[in-house]
mmCIF file of C-alpha atoms in Angstrom:
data_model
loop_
_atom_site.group_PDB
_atom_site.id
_atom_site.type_symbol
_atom_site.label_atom_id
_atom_site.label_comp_id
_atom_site.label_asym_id
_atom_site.label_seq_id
_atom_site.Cartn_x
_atom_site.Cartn_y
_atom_site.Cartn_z
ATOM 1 C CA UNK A 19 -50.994 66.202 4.400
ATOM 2 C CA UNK A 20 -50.087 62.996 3.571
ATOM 3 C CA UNK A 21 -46.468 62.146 2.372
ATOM 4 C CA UNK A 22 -45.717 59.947 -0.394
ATOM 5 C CA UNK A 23 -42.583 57.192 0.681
ATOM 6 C CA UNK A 24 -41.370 55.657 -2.270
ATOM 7 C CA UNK A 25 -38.782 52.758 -1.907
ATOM 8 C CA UNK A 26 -35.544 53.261 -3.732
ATOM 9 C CA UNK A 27 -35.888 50.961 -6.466
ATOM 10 C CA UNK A 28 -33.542 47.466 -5.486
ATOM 11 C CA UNK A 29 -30.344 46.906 -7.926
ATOM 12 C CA UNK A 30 -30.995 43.609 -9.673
ATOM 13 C CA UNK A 31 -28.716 40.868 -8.368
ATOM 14 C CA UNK A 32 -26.170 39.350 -10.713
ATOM 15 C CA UNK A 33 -26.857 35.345 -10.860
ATOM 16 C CA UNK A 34 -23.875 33.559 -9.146
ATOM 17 C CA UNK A 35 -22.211 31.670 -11.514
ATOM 18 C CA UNK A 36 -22.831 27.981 -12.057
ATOM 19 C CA UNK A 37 -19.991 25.817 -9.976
ATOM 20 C CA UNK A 38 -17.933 23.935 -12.664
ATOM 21 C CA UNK A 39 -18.780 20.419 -12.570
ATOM 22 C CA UNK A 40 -15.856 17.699 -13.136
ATOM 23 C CA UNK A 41 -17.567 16.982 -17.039
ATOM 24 C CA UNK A 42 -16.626 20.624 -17.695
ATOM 25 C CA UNK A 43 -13.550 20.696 -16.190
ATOM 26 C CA UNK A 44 -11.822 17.315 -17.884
ATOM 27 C CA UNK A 45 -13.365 18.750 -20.977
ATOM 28 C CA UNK A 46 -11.857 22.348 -20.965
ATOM 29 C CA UNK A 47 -9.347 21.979 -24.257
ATOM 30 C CA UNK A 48 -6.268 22.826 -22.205
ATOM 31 C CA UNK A 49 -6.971 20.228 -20.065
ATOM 32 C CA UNK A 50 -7.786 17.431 -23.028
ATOM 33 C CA UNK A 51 -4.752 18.635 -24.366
ATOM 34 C CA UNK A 52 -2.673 18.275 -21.257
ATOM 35 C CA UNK A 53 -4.341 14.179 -21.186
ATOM 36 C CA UNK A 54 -3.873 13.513 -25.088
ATOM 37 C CA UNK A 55 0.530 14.566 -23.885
ATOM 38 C CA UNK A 56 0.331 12.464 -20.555
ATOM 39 C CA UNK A 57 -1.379 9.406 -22.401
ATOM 40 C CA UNK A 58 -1.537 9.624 -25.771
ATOM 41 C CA UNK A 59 -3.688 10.445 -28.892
ATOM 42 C CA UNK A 60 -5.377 6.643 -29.283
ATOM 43 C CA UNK A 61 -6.085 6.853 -25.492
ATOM 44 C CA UNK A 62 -6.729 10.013 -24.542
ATOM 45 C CA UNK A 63 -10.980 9.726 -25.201
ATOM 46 C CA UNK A 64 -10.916 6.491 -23.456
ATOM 47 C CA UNK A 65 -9.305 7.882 -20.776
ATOM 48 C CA UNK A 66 -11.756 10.929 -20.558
ATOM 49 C CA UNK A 67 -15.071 8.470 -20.814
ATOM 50 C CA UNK A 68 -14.055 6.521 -18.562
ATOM 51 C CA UNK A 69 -13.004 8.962 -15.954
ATOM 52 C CA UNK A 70 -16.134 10.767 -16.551
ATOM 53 C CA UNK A 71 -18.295 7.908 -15.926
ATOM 54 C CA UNK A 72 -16.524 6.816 -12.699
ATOM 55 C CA UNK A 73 -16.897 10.539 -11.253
ATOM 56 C CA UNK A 74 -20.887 10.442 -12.717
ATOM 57 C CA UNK A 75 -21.750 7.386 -10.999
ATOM 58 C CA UNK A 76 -20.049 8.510 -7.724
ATOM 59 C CA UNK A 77 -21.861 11.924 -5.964
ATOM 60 C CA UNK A 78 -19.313 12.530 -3.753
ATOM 61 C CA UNK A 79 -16.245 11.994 -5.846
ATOM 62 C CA UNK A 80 -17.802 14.576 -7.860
ATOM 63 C CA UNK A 81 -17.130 16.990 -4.791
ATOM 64 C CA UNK A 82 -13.593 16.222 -4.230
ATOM 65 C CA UNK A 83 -10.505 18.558 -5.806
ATOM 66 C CA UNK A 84 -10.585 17.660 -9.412
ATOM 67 C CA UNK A 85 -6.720 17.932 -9.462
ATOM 68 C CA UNK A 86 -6.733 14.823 -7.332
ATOM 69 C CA UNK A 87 -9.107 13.238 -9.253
ATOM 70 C CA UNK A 88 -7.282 13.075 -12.443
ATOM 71 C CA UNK A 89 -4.002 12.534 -11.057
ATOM 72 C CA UNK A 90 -5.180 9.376 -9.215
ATOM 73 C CA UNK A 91 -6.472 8.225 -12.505
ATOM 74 C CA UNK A 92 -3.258 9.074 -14.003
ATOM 75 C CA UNK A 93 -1.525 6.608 -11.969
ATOM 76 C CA UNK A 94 -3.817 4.227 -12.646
ATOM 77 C CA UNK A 95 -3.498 4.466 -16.645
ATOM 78 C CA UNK A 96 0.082 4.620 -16.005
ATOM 79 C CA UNK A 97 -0.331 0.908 -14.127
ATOM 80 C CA UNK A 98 -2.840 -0.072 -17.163
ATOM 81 C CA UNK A 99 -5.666 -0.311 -15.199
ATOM 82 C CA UNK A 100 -9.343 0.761 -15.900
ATOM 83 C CA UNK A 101 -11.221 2.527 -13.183
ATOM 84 C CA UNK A 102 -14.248 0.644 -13.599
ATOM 85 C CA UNK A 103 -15.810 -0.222 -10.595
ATOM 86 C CA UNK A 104 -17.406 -3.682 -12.585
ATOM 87 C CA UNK A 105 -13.729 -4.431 -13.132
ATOM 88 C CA UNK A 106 -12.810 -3.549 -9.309
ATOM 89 C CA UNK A 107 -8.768 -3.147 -10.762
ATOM 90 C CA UNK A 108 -8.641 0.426 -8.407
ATOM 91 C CA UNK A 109 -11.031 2.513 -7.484
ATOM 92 C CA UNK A 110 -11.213 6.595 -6.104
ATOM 93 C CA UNK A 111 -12.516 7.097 -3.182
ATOM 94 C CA UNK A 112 -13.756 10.063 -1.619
ATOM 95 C CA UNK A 113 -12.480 11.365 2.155
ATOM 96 C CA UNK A 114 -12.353 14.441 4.313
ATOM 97 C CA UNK A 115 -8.958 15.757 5.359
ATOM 98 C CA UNK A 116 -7.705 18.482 7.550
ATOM 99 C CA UNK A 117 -5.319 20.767 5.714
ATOM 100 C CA UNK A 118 -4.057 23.975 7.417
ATOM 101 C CA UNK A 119 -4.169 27.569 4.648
ATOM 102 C CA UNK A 120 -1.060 29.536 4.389
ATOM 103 C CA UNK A 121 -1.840 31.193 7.903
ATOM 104 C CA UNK A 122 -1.913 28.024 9.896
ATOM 105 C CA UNK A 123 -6.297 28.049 10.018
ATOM 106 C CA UNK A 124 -7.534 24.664 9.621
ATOM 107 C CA UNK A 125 -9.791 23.029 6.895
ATOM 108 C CA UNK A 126 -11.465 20.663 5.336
ATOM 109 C CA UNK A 127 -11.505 19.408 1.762
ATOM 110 C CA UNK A 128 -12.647 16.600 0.116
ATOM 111 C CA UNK A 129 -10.120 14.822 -1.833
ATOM 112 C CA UNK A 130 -9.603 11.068 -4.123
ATOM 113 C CA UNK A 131 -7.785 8.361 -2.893
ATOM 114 C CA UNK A 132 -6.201 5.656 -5.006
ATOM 115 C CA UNK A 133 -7.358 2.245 -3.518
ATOM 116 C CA UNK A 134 -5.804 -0.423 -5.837
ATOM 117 C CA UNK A 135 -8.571 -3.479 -5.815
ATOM 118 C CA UNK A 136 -7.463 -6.801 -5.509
ATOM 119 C CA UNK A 137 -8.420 -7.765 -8.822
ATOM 120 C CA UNK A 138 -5.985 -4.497 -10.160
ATOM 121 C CA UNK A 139 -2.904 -6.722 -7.565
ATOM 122 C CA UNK A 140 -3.520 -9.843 -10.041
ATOM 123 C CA UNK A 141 -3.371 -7.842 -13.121
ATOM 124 C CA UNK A 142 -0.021 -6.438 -12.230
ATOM 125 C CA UNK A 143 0.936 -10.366 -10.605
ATOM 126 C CA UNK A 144 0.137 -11.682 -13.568
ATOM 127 C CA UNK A 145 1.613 -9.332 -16.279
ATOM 128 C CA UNK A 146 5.143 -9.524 -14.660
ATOM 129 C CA UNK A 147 5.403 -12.916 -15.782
ATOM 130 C CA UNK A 148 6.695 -14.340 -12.940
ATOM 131 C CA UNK A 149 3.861 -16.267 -11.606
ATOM 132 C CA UNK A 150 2.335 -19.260 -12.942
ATOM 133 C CA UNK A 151 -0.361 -19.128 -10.937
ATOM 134 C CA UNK A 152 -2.242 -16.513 -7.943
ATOM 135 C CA UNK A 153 -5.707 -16.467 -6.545
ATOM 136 C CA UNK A 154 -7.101 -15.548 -3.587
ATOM 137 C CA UNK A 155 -10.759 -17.355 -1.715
ATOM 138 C CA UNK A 156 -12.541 -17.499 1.144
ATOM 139 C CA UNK A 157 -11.985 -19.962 3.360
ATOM 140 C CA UNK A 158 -15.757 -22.235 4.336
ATOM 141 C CA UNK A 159 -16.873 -23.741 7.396
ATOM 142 C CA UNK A 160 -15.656 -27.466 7.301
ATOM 143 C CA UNK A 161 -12.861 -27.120 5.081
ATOM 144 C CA UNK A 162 -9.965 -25.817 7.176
ATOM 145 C CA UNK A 163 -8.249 -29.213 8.575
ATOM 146 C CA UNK A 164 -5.624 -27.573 11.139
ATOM 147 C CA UNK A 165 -2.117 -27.583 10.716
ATOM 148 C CA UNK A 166 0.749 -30.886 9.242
ATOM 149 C CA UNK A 167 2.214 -31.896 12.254
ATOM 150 C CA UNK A 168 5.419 -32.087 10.436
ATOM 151 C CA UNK A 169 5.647 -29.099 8.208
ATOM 152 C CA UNK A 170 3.056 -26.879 10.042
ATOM 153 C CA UNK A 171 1.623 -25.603 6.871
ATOM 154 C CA UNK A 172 -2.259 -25.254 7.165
ATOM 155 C CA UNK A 173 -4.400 -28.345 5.662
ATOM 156 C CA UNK A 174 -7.376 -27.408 3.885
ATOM 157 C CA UNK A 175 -9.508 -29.980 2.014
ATOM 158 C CA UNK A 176 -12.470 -28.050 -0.466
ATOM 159 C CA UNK A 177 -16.307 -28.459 -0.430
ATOM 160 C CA UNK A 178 -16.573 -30.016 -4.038
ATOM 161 C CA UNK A 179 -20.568 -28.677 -4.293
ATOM 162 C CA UNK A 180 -20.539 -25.049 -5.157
ATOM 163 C CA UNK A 181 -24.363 -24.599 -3.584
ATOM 164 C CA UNK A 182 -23.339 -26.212 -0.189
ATOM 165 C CA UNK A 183 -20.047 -24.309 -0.348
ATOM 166 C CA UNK A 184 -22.288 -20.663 -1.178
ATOM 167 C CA UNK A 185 -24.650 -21.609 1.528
ATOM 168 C CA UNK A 186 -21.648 -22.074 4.518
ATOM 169 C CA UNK A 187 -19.936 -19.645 6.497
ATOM 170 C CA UNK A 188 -16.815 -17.866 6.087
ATOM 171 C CA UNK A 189 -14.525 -18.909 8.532
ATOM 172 C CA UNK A 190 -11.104 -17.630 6.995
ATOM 173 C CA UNK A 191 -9.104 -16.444 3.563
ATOM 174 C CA UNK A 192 -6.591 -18.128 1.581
ATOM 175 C CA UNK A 193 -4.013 -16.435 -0.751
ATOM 176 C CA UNK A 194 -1.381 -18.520 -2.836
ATOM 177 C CA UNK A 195 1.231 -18.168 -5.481
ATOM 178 C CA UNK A 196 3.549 -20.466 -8.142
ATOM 179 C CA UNK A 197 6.032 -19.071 -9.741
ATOM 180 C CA UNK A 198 7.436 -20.000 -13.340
ATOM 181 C CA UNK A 199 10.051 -22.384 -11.464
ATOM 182 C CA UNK A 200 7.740 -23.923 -9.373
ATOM 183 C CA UNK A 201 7.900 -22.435 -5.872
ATOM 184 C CA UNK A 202 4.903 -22.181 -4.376
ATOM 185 C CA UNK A 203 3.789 -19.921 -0.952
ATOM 186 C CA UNK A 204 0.534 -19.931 0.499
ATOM 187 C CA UNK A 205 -0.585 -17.562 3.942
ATOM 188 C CA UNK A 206 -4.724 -18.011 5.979
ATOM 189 C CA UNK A 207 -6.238 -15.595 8.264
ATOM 190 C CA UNK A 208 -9.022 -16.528 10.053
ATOM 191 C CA UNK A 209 -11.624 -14.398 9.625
ATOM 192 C CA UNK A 210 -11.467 -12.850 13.039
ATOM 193 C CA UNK A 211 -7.579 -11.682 12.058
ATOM 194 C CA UNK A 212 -9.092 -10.051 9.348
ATOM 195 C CA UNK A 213 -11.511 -8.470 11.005
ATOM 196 C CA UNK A 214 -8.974 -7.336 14.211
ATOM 197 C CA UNK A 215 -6.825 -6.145 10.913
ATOM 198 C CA UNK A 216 -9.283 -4.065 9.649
ATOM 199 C CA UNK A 217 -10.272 -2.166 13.157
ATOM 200 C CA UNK A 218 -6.423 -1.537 13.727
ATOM 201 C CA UNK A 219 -5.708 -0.292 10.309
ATOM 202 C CA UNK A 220 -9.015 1.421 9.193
ATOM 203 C CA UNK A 221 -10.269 4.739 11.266
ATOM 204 C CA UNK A 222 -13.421 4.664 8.952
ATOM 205 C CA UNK A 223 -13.873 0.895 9.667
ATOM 206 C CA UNK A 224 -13.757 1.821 13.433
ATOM 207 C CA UNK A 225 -15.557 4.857 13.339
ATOM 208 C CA UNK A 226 -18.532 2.466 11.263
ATOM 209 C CA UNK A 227 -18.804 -0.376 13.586
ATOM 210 C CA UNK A 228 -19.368 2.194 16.823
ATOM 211 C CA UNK A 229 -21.454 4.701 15.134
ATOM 212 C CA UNK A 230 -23.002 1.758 13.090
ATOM 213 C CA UNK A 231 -22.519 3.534 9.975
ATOM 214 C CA UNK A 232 -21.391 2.013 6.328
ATOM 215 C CA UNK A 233 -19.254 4.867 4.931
ATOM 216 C CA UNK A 234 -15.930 1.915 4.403
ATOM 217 C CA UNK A 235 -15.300 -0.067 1.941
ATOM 218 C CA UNK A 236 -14.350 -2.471 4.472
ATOM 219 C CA UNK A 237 -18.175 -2.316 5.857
ATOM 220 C CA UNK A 238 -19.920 -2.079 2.415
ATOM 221 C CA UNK A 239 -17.243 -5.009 0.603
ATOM 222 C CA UNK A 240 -15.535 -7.082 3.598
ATOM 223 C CA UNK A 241 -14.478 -9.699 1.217
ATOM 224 C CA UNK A 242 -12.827 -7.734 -1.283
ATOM 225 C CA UNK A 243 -10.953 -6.039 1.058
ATOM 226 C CA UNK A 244 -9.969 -8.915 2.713
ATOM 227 C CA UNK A 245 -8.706 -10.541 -0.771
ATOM 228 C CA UNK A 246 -7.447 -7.242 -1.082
ATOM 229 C CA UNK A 247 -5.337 -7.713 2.055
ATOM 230 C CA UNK A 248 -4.086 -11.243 1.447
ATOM 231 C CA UNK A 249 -2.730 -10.646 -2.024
ATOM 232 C CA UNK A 250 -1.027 -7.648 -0.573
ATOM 233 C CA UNK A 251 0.300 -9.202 2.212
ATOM 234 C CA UNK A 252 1.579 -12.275 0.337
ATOM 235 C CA UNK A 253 3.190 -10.266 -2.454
ATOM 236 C CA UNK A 254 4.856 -7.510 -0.232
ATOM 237 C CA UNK A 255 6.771 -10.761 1.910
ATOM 238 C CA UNK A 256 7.329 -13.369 -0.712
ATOM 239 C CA UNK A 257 6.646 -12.076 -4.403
ATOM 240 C CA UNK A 258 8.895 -11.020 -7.073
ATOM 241 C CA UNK A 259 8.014 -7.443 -7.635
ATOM 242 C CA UNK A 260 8.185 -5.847 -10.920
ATOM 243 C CA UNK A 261 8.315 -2.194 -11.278
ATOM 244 C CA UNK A 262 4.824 -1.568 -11.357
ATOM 245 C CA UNK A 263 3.816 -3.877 -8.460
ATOM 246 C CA UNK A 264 6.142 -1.675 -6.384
ATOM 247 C CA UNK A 265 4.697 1.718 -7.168
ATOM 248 C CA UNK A 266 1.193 0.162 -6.904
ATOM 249 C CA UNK A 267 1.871 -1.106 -3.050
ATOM 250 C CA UNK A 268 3.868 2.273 -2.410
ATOM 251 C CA UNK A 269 0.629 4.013 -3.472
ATOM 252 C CA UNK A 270 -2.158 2.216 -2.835
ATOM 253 C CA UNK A 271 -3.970 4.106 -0.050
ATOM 254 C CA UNK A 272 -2.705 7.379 -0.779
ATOM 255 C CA UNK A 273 -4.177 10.657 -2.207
ATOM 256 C CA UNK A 274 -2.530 11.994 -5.192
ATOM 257 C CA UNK A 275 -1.583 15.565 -4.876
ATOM 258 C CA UNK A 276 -0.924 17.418 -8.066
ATOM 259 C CA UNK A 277 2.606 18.000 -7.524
ATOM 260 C CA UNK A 278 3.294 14.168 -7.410
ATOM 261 C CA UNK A 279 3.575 13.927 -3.864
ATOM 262 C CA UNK A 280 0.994 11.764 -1.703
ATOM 263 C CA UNK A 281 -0.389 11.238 1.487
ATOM 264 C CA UNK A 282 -1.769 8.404 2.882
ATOM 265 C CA UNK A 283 -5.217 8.696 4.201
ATOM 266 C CA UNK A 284 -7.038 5.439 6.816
ATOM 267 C CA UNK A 285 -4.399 3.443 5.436
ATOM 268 C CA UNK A 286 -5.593 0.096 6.000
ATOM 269 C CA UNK A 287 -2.270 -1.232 6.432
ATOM 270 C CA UNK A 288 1.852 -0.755 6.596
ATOM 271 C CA UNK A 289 3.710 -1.352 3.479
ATOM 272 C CA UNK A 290 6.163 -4.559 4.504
ATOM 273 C CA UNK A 291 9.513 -3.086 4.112
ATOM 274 C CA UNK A 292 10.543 -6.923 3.702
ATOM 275 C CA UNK A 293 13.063 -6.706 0.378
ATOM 276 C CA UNK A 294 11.378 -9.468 -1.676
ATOM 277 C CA UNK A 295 13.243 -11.823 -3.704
ATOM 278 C CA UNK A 296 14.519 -10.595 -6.601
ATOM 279 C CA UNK A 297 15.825 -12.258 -10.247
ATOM 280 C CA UNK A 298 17.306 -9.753 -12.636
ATOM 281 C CA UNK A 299 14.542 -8.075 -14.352
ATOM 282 C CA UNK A 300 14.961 -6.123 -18.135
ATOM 283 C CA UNK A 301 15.207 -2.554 -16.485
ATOM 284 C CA UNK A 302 11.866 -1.044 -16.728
ATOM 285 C CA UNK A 303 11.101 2.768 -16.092
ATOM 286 C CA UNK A 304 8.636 3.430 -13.269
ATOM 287 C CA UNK A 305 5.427 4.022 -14.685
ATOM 288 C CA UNK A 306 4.402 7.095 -12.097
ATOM 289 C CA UNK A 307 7.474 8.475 -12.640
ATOM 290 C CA UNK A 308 6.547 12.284 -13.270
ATOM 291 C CA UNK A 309 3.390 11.593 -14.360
ATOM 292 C CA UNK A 310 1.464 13.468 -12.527
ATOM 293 C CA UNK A 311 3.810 16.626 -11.903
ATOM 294 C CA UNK A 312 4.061 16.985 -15.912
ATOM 295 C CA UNK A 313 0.567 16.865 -16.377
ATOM 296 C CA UNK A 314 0.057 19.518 -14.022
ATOM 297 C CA UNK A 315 2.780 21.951 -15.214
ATOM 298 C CA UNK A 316 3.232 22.266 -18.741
#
C-alpha cells in the first residue's frame, strides 16, 4: 500500500528590512531638527543638500558610520566651508579602521575623515585678514634658477607662455605669503621631497605605489595634495593663525567621532608644534567648540 508523504507546509519568511540609507537617515525629523539647533534655520536645508549630494556622489562614503559623516561636516560648516568636491575647500573621505567591541574582539568599520583641501587653507588664510596675499604653484622645468649666493633664498624666474609652461614638467612646488605689513615668506620642495613626503606620511600612498593601486588621494590628485602640503607647512611655521586656522590644522586628517573626540587616520603629516607669530587678535570663540558633542546629545 502506498503511503502518502506530505511536506509540512514552509512558514513564509518575513522580508529583512531595507538597510537605512544616509538620505533617510539626515532626513529623519529628529535629526533635521538636531541640524536646524547646531546651524541654524536659514542654513539648515543647505546644509542637508549639500551633505546629501556629497554622500550620493561618493559609494563608499555612503557605507561609512553616518554619525561620522555628519559630524565631519559639522566641523566643516562650523569653519564655513562647503563640502563640494568642485570647490575642493574639504572633503570626507572614506577608510577602514580597526576598533576593538566591549570584549576586546577586533573589527572593522568604515568611517569619514575630514581632509581640509588646500583651497579650504586659503579660505581660512584669507578671511583672517592678515595676509595680503597667499598662493601656492607648481614649480616647471626651466624656471627654478638655484639659490642667491648671498641670501640663499631660492631664485625662480616664470615661463611667461601659459601653453609652453602646461606642456613642461613639474620639477617642484612653491608656496608664499604677504602679510598686511609687508613681510613676506616663501618655502620649495622639489618634487622628489614631495613625493619622499608622501611615502613617509601616507600608509595608503605606500600601500598604492607597491600594490599599484589608486585608492589615495595622493595617487588619484598628487598636485593638490602637494599644494595641500605647502600651504600647510608654510602656515603651521610662519603664519599668523586665527582661531579657525588652528582647529582646521589640529583636525585636518582626523575622523570625527560623535562624542567630539578624533583620531587621526594615514595622517599625511605631523602638526608643527612651532608657536607661530602672534599679534593680538579680537578674542574669537573656537568654532568646533562642542559642536559636535551637542549635536549628538540633546
Amino acid at each position: 500500500m502506498a503511503v502518502s508523504n506530505k511536506l509540512a507546509p514552509v512558514a513564509p519568511t518575513k522580508p529583512a528590512a531595507p538597510k537605512q540609507t544616509f538620505t533617510d537617515y539626515i532626513t529623519q525629523e529628529k535629526i533635521k531638527t538636531k541640524i536646524k539647533d547646531m546651524v541654524g534655520g536659514k542654513n539648515s536645508q543647505r546644509f542637508i543638500t549639500a551633505i546629501v549630494s556629497a554622500v550620493s556622489s561618493n559609494g563608499d562614503l555612503a557605507t561609512c558610520t553616518f554619525g561620522t559623516i555628519i559630524a565631519g561636516a559639522l566641523l566643516g560648516e562650523s569653519l564655513q566651508l562647503s563640502p563640494s568636491p568642485q570647490l575642493g575647500h574639504y572633503y570626507l573621505v572614506p577608510y577602514n579602521i580597526k576598533k576593538k567591541d566591549a570584549n576586546g574582539n577586533e573589527y572593522w568599520e568604515k568611517v569619514a575623515q575630514f581632509q581640509l583641501g588646500y583651497k579650504g587653507y586659503i579660505q581660512l588664510a584669507v578671511r583672517s585678514n592678515f595676509y595680503r596675499d597667499i598662493d601656492v604653484l607648481e614649480i616647471k622645468e626651466g624656471e627654478y634658477l638655484g639659490r642667491d649666493q648671498n641670501t640663499g633664498k631660492h631664485c625662480f624666474k616664470f615661463i611667461s607662455d601659459c601653453e609652453e609652461r602646461k606642456n613642461k614638467s613639474t620639477i617642484g612646488y612653491l608656496a608664499y605669503f604677504e602679510y598686511l605689513n609687508g613681510f613676506t615668506k616663501h618655502i620649495y620642495w622639489t618634487k622628489k621631497d614631495m613625493e619622499d613626503h608622501a611615502i613617509t606620511y601616507s600608509k595608503a600612498y605606500r600601500g598604492d605605489k607597491e600594490k599599484g593601486t589608486s585608492y589615495s588621494f595622493w595617487t588619484t590628485k598628487f598636485d593638490d595634495m602637494a599644494f595641500k602640503t605647502m600651504i600647510r607647512q608654510l602656515i603651521s611655521r610662519w603664519g599668523i593663525m586665527s582661531i579657525e586656522l588652528q582647529t582646521a590644522i589640529e583636525r585636518d586628517m582626523a575622523v570625527i567621532e560623535e562624542n567630539e573626540s578624533y583620531e587621526y587616520v594615514d595622517n599625511d603629516e605631523p602638526v608643527i608644534p612651532i608657536a607661530p607669530a602672534v599679534e593680538k587678535p579680537v578674542q574669537e570663540k573656537d568654532p568646533a567648540d562642542n559642536a559636535v558633542d551637542q549635536f549628538f546629545n540633546q
